[in-house]
Tab-separated table of C-alpha atoms in Angstrom:
chain	number	residue	atom	x	y	z
X	3	UNK	CA	113.424	115.137	110.534
X	4	UNK	CA	113.558	111.357	110.131
X	5	UNK	CA	115.368	109.705	107.218
X	6	UNK	CA	113.553	110.247	103.908
X	7	UNK	CA	114.774	107.214	101.986
X	8	UNK	CA	113.994	103.626	102.898
X	9	UNK	CA	115.193	100.401	101.310
X	10	UNK	CA	113.412	101.228	98.029
X	11	UNK	CA	113.248	104.983	97.654
X	12	UNK	CA	110.639	107.091	99.453
X	13	UNK	CA	107.228	105.618	100.314
X	14	UNK	CA	104.579	107.300	102.439
X	15	UNK	CA	100.859	107.636	102.786
X	16	UNK	CA	99.568	110.177	100.281
X	17	UNK	CA	98.422	112.534	103.043
X	18	UNK	CA	102.057	112.648	104.206
X	19	UNK	CA	103.259	113.822	100.771
X	20	UNK	CA	102.263	117.491	100.314
X	21	UNK	CA	103.134	119.321	97.093
X	22	UNK	CA	105.947	121.219	98.795
X	23	UNK	CA	107.664	117.960	99.727
X	24	UNK	CA	107.752	116.937	96.061
X	25	UNK	CA	108.894	120.406	94.972
X	26	UNK	CA	111.780	120.341	97.458
X	27	UNK	CA	112.741	116.822	96.414
X	28	UNK	CA	112.886	118.019	92.800
X	29	UNK	CA	114.968	121.028	93.829
X	30	UNK	CA	117.372	118.792	95.741
X	31	UNK	CA	117.709	116.286	92.899
X	32	UNK	CA	118.292	119.120	90.431
X	33	UNK	CA	120.937	120.592	92.744
X	34	UNK	CA	122.816	117.278	92.928
X	35	UNK	CA	122.763	116.002	89.338
X	36	UNK	CA	124.271	117.740	86.310
X	37	UNK	CA	122.211	116.211	83.514
X	38	UNK	CA	118.711	115.902	82.094
X	39	UNK	CA	116.236	114.044	84.333
X	40	UNK	CA	113.587	111.663	82.959
X	41	UNK	CA	110.390	111.744	85.041
X	42	UNK	CA	107.507	109.265	84.977
X	43	UNK	CA	104.729	107.937	87.202
X	44	UNK	CA	102.493	104.943	87.742
X	45	UNK	CA	98.684	105.061	87.644
X	46	UNK	CA	97.893	106.074	91.232
X	47	UNK	CA	95.392	108.957	91.469
X	48	UNK	CA	97.891	111.064	93.441
X	49	UNK	CA	100.528	110.651	90.716
X	50	UNK	CA	99.776	113.686	88.501
X	51	UNK	CA	99.890	116.087	91.465
X	52	UNK	CA	103.196	114.778	92.799
X	53	UNK	CA	104.718	114.490	89.321
X	54	UNK	CA	103.886	118.135	88.514
X	55	UNK	CA	105.359	119.325	91.802
X	56	UNK	CA	108.526	117.266	91.337
X	57	UNK	CA	109.007	118.622	87.799
X	58	UNK	CA	108.453	122.201	89.020
X	59	UNK	CA	111.216	121.709	91.569
X	60	UNK	CA	113.619	120.304	88.983
X	61	UNK	CA	112.946	123.113	86.498
X	62	UNK	CA	113.580	125.749	89.197
X	63	UNK	CA	117.203	124.581	89.438
X	64	UNK	CA	117.889	124.912	85.717
X	65	UNK	CA	117.558	121.159	85.162
X	66	UNK	CA	116.019	120.044	81.877
X	67	UNK	CA	113.254	117.462	82.239
X	68	UNK	CA	112.106	114.683	79.938
X	69	UNK	CA	108.447	113.962	80.735
X	70	UNK	CA	107.866	110.252	80.128
X	71	UNK	CA	104.332	110.307	81.579
X	72	UNK	CA	102.570	107.141	82.778
X	73	UNK	CA	105.177	104.423	82.382
X	74	UNK	CA	106.628	101.418	84.208
X	75	UNK	CA	109.580	102.112	86.467
X	76	UNK	CA	111.945	100.081	84.226
X	77	UNK	CA	110.878	102.194	81.221
X	78	UNK	CA	111.933	105.351	83.050
X	79	UNK	CA	115.198	103.565	83.863
X	80	UNK	CA	115.789	103.071	80.132
X	81	UNK	CA	115.363	106.824	79.665
X	82	UNK	CA	117.619	107.535	82.658
X	83	UNK	CA	120.365	105.302	81.246
X	84	UNK	CA	120.339	107.474	78.123
X	85	UNK	CA	120.070	110.915	79.713
X	86	UNK	CA	121.843	110.464	83.068
X	87	UNK	CA	119.136	110.466	85.738
X	88	UNK	CA	115.510	109.596	86.350
X	89	UNK	CA	112.727	109.846	88.904
X	90	UNK	CA	109.507	107.849	89.155
X	91	UNK	CA	106.474	108.747	91.224
X	92	UNK	CA	105.413	105.325	92.517
X	93	UNK	CA	104.959	103.216	95.623
X	94	UNK	CA	105.464	100.048	93.562
X	95	UNK	CA	103.401	97.232	95.131
X	96	UNK	CA	102.228	99.219	98.189
X	97	UNK	CA	98.468	99.878	98.550
X	98	UNK	CA	96.885	102.765	96.557
X	99	UNK	CA	96.753	105.052	99.597
X	100	UNK	CA	100.570	105.217	99.382
X	101	UNK	CA	102.847	106.905	96.924
X	102	UNK	CA	106.521	107.764	96.749
X	103	UNK	CA	109.611	108.397	94.658
X	104	UNK	CA	112.418	106.303	93.204
X	105	UNK	CA	115.588	107.925	91.861
X	106	UNK	CA	117.980	106.573	89.219
X	107	UNK	CA	121.290	107.231	87.524
X	108	UNK	CA	122.657	105.748	84.294
X	109	UNK	CA	123.457	102.445	86.013
X	110	UNK	CA	120.172	101.860	87.861
X	111	UNK	CA	118.768	102.838	91.238
X	112	UNK	CA	120.493	105.498	93.311
X	113	UNK	CA	122.911	104.034	95.826
X	114	UNK	CA	122.533	104.996	99.520
X	115	UNK	CA	125.354	107.565	99.240
X	116	UNK	CA	123.563	109.302	96.375
X	117	UNK	CA	120.284	109.274	98.300
X	118	UNK	CA	122.115	110.764	101.292
X	119	UNK	CA	123.324	113.640	99.093
X	120	UNK	CA	119.795	114.425	97.932
X	121	UNK	CA	118.448	114.106	101.465
X	122	UNK	CA	121.108	116.462	102.798
X	123	UNK	CA	120.068	119.155	100.316
X	124	UNK	CA	116.361	118.650	101.133
X	125	UNK	CA	117.071	119.168	104.828
X	126	UNK	CA	119.406	122.143	104.332
X	127	UNK	CA	117.078	123.852	101.812
X	128	UNK	CA	120.203	125.032	99.966
X	129	UNK	CA	119.008	124.658	96.383
X	130	UNK	CA	120.642	126.011	93.264
X	131	UNK	CA	118.525	128.279	91.050
X	132	UNK	CA	117.953	128.397	87.326
X	133	UNK	CA	115.371	127.897	84.606
X	134	UNK	CA	115.172	124.488	82.982
X	135	UNK	CA	113.069	123.357	80.060
X	136	UNK	CA	110.904	120.292	79.567
X	137	UNK	CA	109.561	118.169	76.739
X	138	UNK	CA	107.354	115.100	76.540
X	139	UNK	CA	108.730	111.875	75.061
X	140	UNK	CA	107.322	108.353	74.918
X	141	UNK	CA	109.975	105.783	75.846
X	142	UNK	CA	107.787	102.669	75.653
X	143	UNK	CA	108.879	101.909	72.091
X	144	UNK	CA	112.567	102.093	72.982
X	145	UNK	CA	111.983	99.818	75.957
X	146	UNK	CA	110.221	97.245	73.760
X	147	UNK	CA	112.983	97.315	71.137
X	148	UNK	CA	115.617	96.865	73.828
X	149	UNK	CA	113.911	93.737	75.197
X	150	UNK	CA	112.978	92.278	71.815
X	151	UNK	CA	116.537	92.754	70.590
X	152	UNK	CA	117.652	90.401	73.373
X	153	UNK	CA	114.868	87.791	73.486
X	154	UNK	CA	113.633	87.670	69.888
X	155	UNK	CA	110.176	86.272	69.126
X	156	UNK	CA	107.811	83.741	70.670
X	157	UNK	CA	105.395	83.339	67.786
X	158	UNK	CA	102.127	81.610	68.550
X	159	UNK	CA	102.577	81.316	72.321
X	160	UNK	CA	99.245	81.928	74.031
X	161	UNK	CA	99.696	84.181	77.048
X	162	UNK	CA	97.554	86.123	79.518
X	163	UNK	CA	98.909	89.096	81.474
X	164	UNK	CA	97.330	90.731	84.533
X	165	UNK	CA	98.504	94.362	84.533
X	166	UNK	CA	96.919	95.058	87.962
X	167	UNK	CA	95.552	98.408	86.769
X	168	UNK	CA	99.162	99.611	86.774
X	169	UNK	CA	101.712	101.098	84.404
X	170	UNK	CA	102.719	97.780	82.838
X	171	UNK	CA	99.802	98.100	80.428
X	172	UNK	CA	101.695	100.843	78.557
X	173	UNK	CA	104.520	98.501	77.493
X	174	UNK	CA	103.757	94.779	77.907
X	175	UNK	CA	101.047	94.654	75.182
X	176	UNK	CA	103.463	96.286	72.733
X	177	UNK	CA	106.182	93.776	73.594
X	178	UNK	CA	103.913	90.763	73.131
X	179	UNK	CA	102.655	92.105	69.817
X	180	UNK	CA	106.253	92.568	68.722
X	181	UNK	CA	107.094	89.000	69.836
X	182	UNK	CA	104.074	87.755	67.797
X	183	UNK	CA	102.350	86.116	70.761
X	184	UNK	CA	98.634	85.447	71.033
X	185	UNK	CA	98.032	87.678	74.027
X	186	UNK	CA	95.120	88.421	76.338
X	187	UNK	CA	95.129	91.113	78.989
X	188	UNK	CA	93.109	91.699	82.121
X	189	UNK	CA	93.092	94.695	84.467
X	190	UNK	CA	94.876	96.789	81.825
X	191	UNK	CA	93.013	99.979	82.815
X	192	UNK	CA	95.010	103.081	83.799
X	193	UNK	CA	92.301	105.074	85.557
X	194	UNK	CA	93.534	104.643	89.116
X	195	UNK	CA	91.043	101.866	89.860
X	196	UNK	CA	92.832	98.751	91.091
X	197	UNK	CA	90.951	95.430	90.836
X	198	UNK	CA	93.014	93.709	93.522
X	199	UNK	CA	96.065	94.369	95.660
X	200	UNK	CA	99.038	95.776	93.748
X	201	UNK	CA	101.422	93.101	95.021
X	202	UNK	CA	101.276	89.885	92.939
X	203	UNK	CA	100.640	87.448	95.794
X	204	UNK	CA	98.638	84.217	95.835
X	205	UNK	CA	95.890	85.901	97.863
X	206	UNK	CA	95.584	88.850	95.474
X	207	UNK	CA	95.660	86.673	92.360
X	208	UNK	CA	92.943	84.122	93.182
X	209	UNK	CA	90.567	85.463	90.519
X	210	UNK	CA	93.429	85.893	88.066
X	211	UNK	CA	94.396	82.238	88.455
X	212	UNK	CA	90.763	81.252	87.854
X	213	UNK	CA	90.734	83.382	84.683
X	214	UNK	CA	93.905	81.646	83.519
X	215	UNK	CA	92.326	78.213	84.026
X	216	UNK	CA	89.396	79.217	81.825
X	217	UNK	CA	91.449	80.990	79.152
X	218	UNK	CA	93.306	78.080	77.545
X	219	UNK	CA	96.623	79.959	77.466
X	220	UNK	CA	100.049	78.348	77.658
X	221	UNK	CA	101.296	80.606	80.450
X	222	UNK	CA	100.357	83.770	82.331
X	223	UNK	CA	102.059	86.581	84.213
X	224	UNK	CA	101.032	89.234	86.740
X	225	UNK	CA	102.720	92.609	87.258
X	226	UNK	CA	102.790	94.803	90.320
X	227	UNK	CA	101.802	98.488	90.164
X	228	UNK	CA	104.918	99.812	88.415
X	229	UNK	CA	105.895	96.557	86.624
X	230	UNK	CA	109.334	96.203	88.180
X	231	UNK	CA	108.308	92.788	89.485
X	232	UNK	CA	106.369	89.939	87.901
X	233	UNK	CA	105.169	86.494	88.892
X	234	UNK	CA	104.400	83.531	86.623
X	235	UNK	CA	101.253	81.389	86.499
X	236	UNK	CA	101.107	78.021	84.777
X	237	UNK	CA	98.556	77.338	82.082
X	238	UNK	CA	96.683	75.242	84.669
X	239	UNK	CA	96.089	78.364	86.743
X	240	UNK	CA	98.566	77.412	89.469
X	241	UNK	CA	100.895	80.134	90.693
X	242	UNK	CA	104.523	79.130	90.079
X	243	UNK	CA	106.314	79.423	93.416
X	244	UNK	CA	108.631	82.454	93.652
X	245	UNK	CA	111.858	80.548	94.272
X	246	UNK	CA	111.037	78.103	91.483
X	247	UNK	CA	110.562	80.938	88.980
X	248	UNK	CA	113.753	82.581	90.217
X	249	UNK	CA	115.636	79.311	89.675
X	250	UNK	CA	114.169	78.885	86.175
X	251	UNK	CA	115.420	82.326	85.157
X	252	UNK	CA	118.771	81.926	86.909
X	253	UNK	CA	119.412	78.564	85.238
X	254	UNK	CA	119.975	80.331	81.910
X	255	UNK	CA	123.215	81.974	83.125
X	256	UNK	CA	126.488	80.414	84.248
X	257	UNK	CA	127.122	83.070	86.896
X	258	UNK	CA	124.254	84.613	88.868
X	259	UNK	CA	123.681	86.899	91.842
X	260	UNK	CA	120.909	86.360	94.356
X	261	UNK	CA	120.129	87.311	97.932
X	262	UNK	CA	120.791	85.515	101.198
X	263	UNK	CA	117.096	84.652	101.601
X	264	UNK	CA	116.768	82.794	98.283
X	265	UNK	CA	116.428	79.017	97.957
X	266	UNK	CA	119.426	76.666	97.855
X	267	UNK	CA	117.911	75.202	94.679
X	268	UNK	CA	119.720	77.897	92.702
X	269	UNK	CA	123.090	76.325	93.557
X	270	UNK	CA	121.834	73.059	92.063
X	271	UNK	CA	121.115	74.686	88.679
X	272	UNK	CA	123.811	77.338	88.297
X	273	UNK	CA	127.559	76.885	88.039
X	274	UNK	CA	128.442	79.971	90.096
X	275	UNK	CA	126.145	81.698	92.627
X	276	UNK	CA	127.074	84.893	94.475
X	277	UNK	CA	124.869	85.774	97.442
X	278	UNK	CA	124.430	89.390	98.508
X	279	UNK	CA	122.314	91.445	100.911
X	280	UNK	CA	118.576	91.728	100.354
X	281	UNK	CA	117.550	94.503	97.930
X	282	UNK	CA	117.848	95.212	94.226
X	283	UNK	CA	120.635	97.784	94.743
X	284	UNK	CA	122.841	95.074	96.307
X	285	UNK	CA	121.912	92.634	93.538
X	286	UNK	CA	122.815	95.141	90.827
X	287	UNK	CA	126.118	95.910	92.546
X	288	UNK	CA	126.873	92.190	92.736
X	289	UNK	CA	126.174	91.770	89.022
X	290	UNK	CA	128.599	94.585	88.187
X	291	UNK	CA	131.326	93.394	90.539
X	292	UNK	CA	131.196	89.778	89.389
X	293	UNK	CA	130.168	90.317	85.745
X	294	UNK	CA	127.193	88.019	86.275
X	295	UNK	CA	124.600	87.259	83.614
X	296	UNK	CA	121.549	87.494	85.882
X	297	UNK	CA	120.464	88.691	89.288
X	298	UNK	CA	117.242	88.235	91.199
X	299	UNK	CA	115.372	87.971	94.472
X	300	UNK	CA	112.585	85.632	95.614
X	301	UNK	CA	110.354	88.719	95.918
X	302	UNK	CA	109.885	88.741	92.139
X	303	UNK	CA	112.514	91.306	91.140
X	304	UNK	CA	114.847	90.162	88.361
X	305	UNK	CA	117.696	92.023	86.665
X	306	UNK	CA	118.887	91.105	83.173
X	307	UNK	CA	122.118	93.014	82.477
X	308	UNK	CA	121.837	92.330	78.747
X	309	UNK	CA	118.718	94.559	78.878
X	310	UNK	CA	119.588	97.071	81.631
X	311	UNK	CA	120.549	97.176	85.302
X	312	UNK	CA	117.215	97.583	87.089
X	313	UNK	CA	114.512	95.018	87.964
X	314	UNK	CA	112.266	94.717	84.923
X	315	UNK	CA	108.985	92.817	85.084
X	316	UNK	CA	108.385	93.339	81.363
X	317	UNK	CA	111.776	91.937	80.364
X	318	UNK	CA	110.967	89.040	82.727
X	319	UNK	CA	107.864	88.277	80.660
X	320	UNK	CA	109.927	88.370	77.470
X	321	UNK	CA	112.654	86.099	78.833
X	322	UNK	CA	110.146	83.574	80.202
X	323	UNK	CA	108.100	83.540	76.978
X	324	UNK	CA	111.213	82.688	75.006
X	325	UNK	CA	111.688	79.635	77.245
X	326	UNK	CA	108.037	78.671	76.726
X	327	UNK	CA	108.423	79.005	72.944
X	328	UNK	CA	111.550	76.832	73.022
X	329	UNK	CA	109.791	74.146	75.090
X	330	UNK	CA	112.131	74.513	78.069
X	331	UNK	CA	110.031	76.470	80.555
X	332	UNK	CA	107.845	73.679	81.927
X	333	UNK	CA	110.678	71.144	81.684
X	334	UNK	CA	112.583	73.293	84.166
X	335	UNK	CA	109.564	74.013	86.381
X	336	UNK	CA	108.836	70.295	86.698
X	337	UNK	CA	112.486	69.331	87.168
X	338	UNK	CA	113.283	71.812	89.952
X	339	UNK	CA	112.603	70.185	93.339
X	340	UNK	CA	110.331	71.771	95.919
X	341	UNK	CA	111.944	71.947	99.341
X	342	UNK	CA	109.990	72.962	102.449
X	343	UNK	CA	110.675	76.523	103.568
X	344	UNK	CA	109.426	78.529	106.542
X	345	UNK	CA	109.540	82.193	107.509
X	346	UNK	CA	109.083	83.262	111.149
X	347	UNK	CA	109.021	86.725	112.774
X	348	UNK	CA	110.347	87.242	116.324
X	349	UNK	CA	109.332	90.507	118.007
X	350	UNK	CA	112.372	92.634	118.806
X	351	UNK	CA	112.742	96.290	119.752
X	352	UNK	CA	114.701	98.176	117.103
X	353	UNK	CA	117.272	99.364	119.653
X	354	UNK	CA	118.142	95.764	120.634
X	355	UNK	CA	118.700	94.359	117.140
X	356	UNK	CA	122.383	95.241	116.820
X	357	UNK	CA	123.260	93.821	120.242
X	358	UNK	CA	121.408	90.577	119.576
X	359	UNK	CA	123.032	90.096	116.163
X	360	UNK	CA	126.520	90.742	117.590
X	361	UNK	CA	125.918	88.250	120.404
X	362	UNK	CA	124.591	85.741	117.901
X	363	UNK	CA	127.715	85.907	115.753
X	364	UNK	CA	129.928	85.356	118.789
X	365	UNK	CA	127.938	82.325	119.897
X	366	UNK	CA	128.021	80.742	116.415
X	367	UNK	CA	131.703	81.269	115.666
X	368	UNK	CA	132.299	77.507	115.447
X	369	UNK	CA	129.667	77.060	112.720
X	370	UNK	CA	129.810	77.593	108.944
X	371	UNK	CA	127.927	80.843	108.459
X	372	UNK	CA	127.814	83.929	106.241
X	373	UNK	CA	127.207	87.411	107.643
X	374	UNK	CA	126.641	89.212	104.331
X	375	UNK	CA	123.197	90.268	105.593
X	376	UNK	CA	122.248	88.888	108.995
X	377	UNK	CA	123.573	85.396	109.744
X	378	UNK	CA	123.013	82.482	107.367
X	379	UNK	CA	124.083	79.088	108.733
X	380	UNK	CA	124.725	76.491	106.021
X	381	UNK	CA	124.364	72.740	106.413
X	382	UNK	CA	124.523	69.960	103.820
X	383	UNK	CA	120.771	69.498	103.639
X	384	UNK	CA	119.478	72.915	104.639
X	385	UNK	CA	120.136	76.430	105.899
X	386	UNK	CA	118.730	79.013	108.293
X	387	UNK	CA	118.934	82.797	107.999
X	388	UNK	CA	118.526	85.135	110.969
X	389	UNK	CA	118.136	88.707	109.811
X	390	UNK	CA	116.817	91.878	111.487
X	391	UNK	CA	114.001	93.605	109.628
X	392	UNK	CA	114.970	96.983	108.218
X	393	UNK	CA	111.461	98.418	108.544
X	394	UNK	CA	109.691	96.618	111.421
X	395	UNK	CA	110.411	95.635	115.029
X	396	UNK	CA	111.198	92.023	114.204
X	397	UNK	CA	114.061	89.646	113.691
X	398	UNK	CA	113.185	87.294	110.861
X	399	UNK	CA	114.046	83.613	110.630
X	400	UNK	CA	114.034	82.042	107.168
X	401	UNK	CA	114.885	78.359	106.821
X	402	UNK	CA	114.855	75.744	104.068
X	403	UNK	CA	115.680	72.041	104.146
X	404	UNK	CA	115.330	68.928	102.029
X	405	UNK	CA	112.981	67.335	104.586
X	406	UNK	CA	110.299	68.689	106.911
X	407	UNK	CA	112.006	67.171	109.970
X	408	UNK	CA	115.220	68.988	109.129
X	409	UNK	CA	113.326	72.241	108.543
X	410	UNK	CA	111.610	71.977	111.937
X	411	UNK	CA	115.000	71.404	113.560
X	412	UNK	CA	116.542	74.463	111.875
X	413	UNK	CA	113.661	76.767	112.840
X	414	UNK	CA	113.796	75.516	116.438
X	415	UNK	CA	117.560	76.103	116.578
X	416	UNK	CA	117.115	79.601	115.112
X	417	UNK	CA	114.625	80.530	117.826
X	418	UNK	CA	116.927	79.145	120.514
X	419	UNK	CA	119.928	81.094	119.180
X	420	UNK	CA	117.972	84.362	119.237
X	421	UNK	CA	116.743	83.664	122.788
X	422	UNK	CA	120.288	82.973	123.972
X	423	UNK	CA	121.591	86.137	122.286
X	424	UNK	CA	118.922	88.377	123.821
C-alpha cells in the first residue's frame, strides 16, 4: 500500500475513496488520540457519505465525536483546539471530483509523525474497540468571536466576497456583519454546485473580477473550497498579486515566518524574516519556534497566531479589512515594489531527484545558499530556488530579481546547474 498522507493530508479522486477507507481512517484516528474529535466537511457532494463513514469509525473505538457539519477547515481547527483533535472531509482547492481528509490536534495540522502513527494503524488494522457518543454543535459563532476579538470593526467598508460555492459562506458573512461592513456575496451557495474552479487563481476569477469592477466596493476577496486560503482583489477589479498581499499582511508584524519560495520584498518590509520549508505545517512550526507574529506562503495560506495556528482565509479577510478601514491597505499595496519573478519546471524522474540535489549542493559550495528546502542561492539583487517537486516528476526553478535582465540570468544559471548535476 502506498503512503496515505501527502503534503496536505489525504487527497484522492472520489472513486478512490470507498466508505470502508473512511471507516478505517476513523478507527485509526480514534485508536491514536485520547480525546474528543471535532468533525466537519466542505460542500462537495461526496462529503456527507465520507463524513458519516469517518464518524462511524471514530465511534467504534469509543471516541466521542463533535459533529460540526458543513464548516470551513479553520472553523473545525477552532473546535479541535478546544477539544483536542479534529478531522475535516475536504480536498481544499482541488477540483470537485476529488475529496480527502485533514487531521488536526490542539496546535494545528497533524505533523508527519502523527500522520505516520495513524497510517500505521490503518495498515495494520489493529483498532481499539468501544462505543463513543456524538453530538452536533455549531462552531461558526465561536470562530467569528475569536477573529472579531482580534481585529475589531471595519464599519462602513464596502466589500464583496466570492465564496466559490464552498464552506466559507457559513462564517464569512457572519464575520462581516459583526464587523459592521457593507458586504455583498457571490457564489455563496452550499449545494455542491461550483461556479468556477475551487482554487482562487486569476483564470478562475475572471468573472469575479468583472463583478467587482461593477459593484463599487472598496475591496474584494475570494475563498477556496474550504476557506483556508484567500486572495484579495482591488476595488478596480484587479487581482492583487499573491506575494504583494503576503507582504502587506506580513508588514504588520516585526517577526514573520515565510517559505523559501516567497518574494524578497518581505525582507524590505519586516524587521525579522525566518524562511522555512514549503507547507503550512513548516510555517506553523516556525512561528512556534521563533515566537513570530505572522506566517504565510505565496499560495494564499496565512497563519495569525493571535487567532489560532492554522491557515485561516476568514481571519485573513478580517485582518485585511481592518487595514482598509484604517486607510493603510492601498498605501501598502501601492508602495510595495513589483519585481519580475519566473517559475520553471524541469522534467526529472523521481528516483533521480535526490542524486541531482546532492550533486548540486556540492557544485555550489562556494556560493551563498540556503538548503532549508531545496537550494536557494541569494544575491544582492535577486535569488533563485531549485527545489524538487514533492508530488510530480519535476525539479522546479523559482527566481526573482530587481530587473528582467538579472532574472533571465538567474533562470539560465539555474537550468545550467541542474544540467551539470544530472
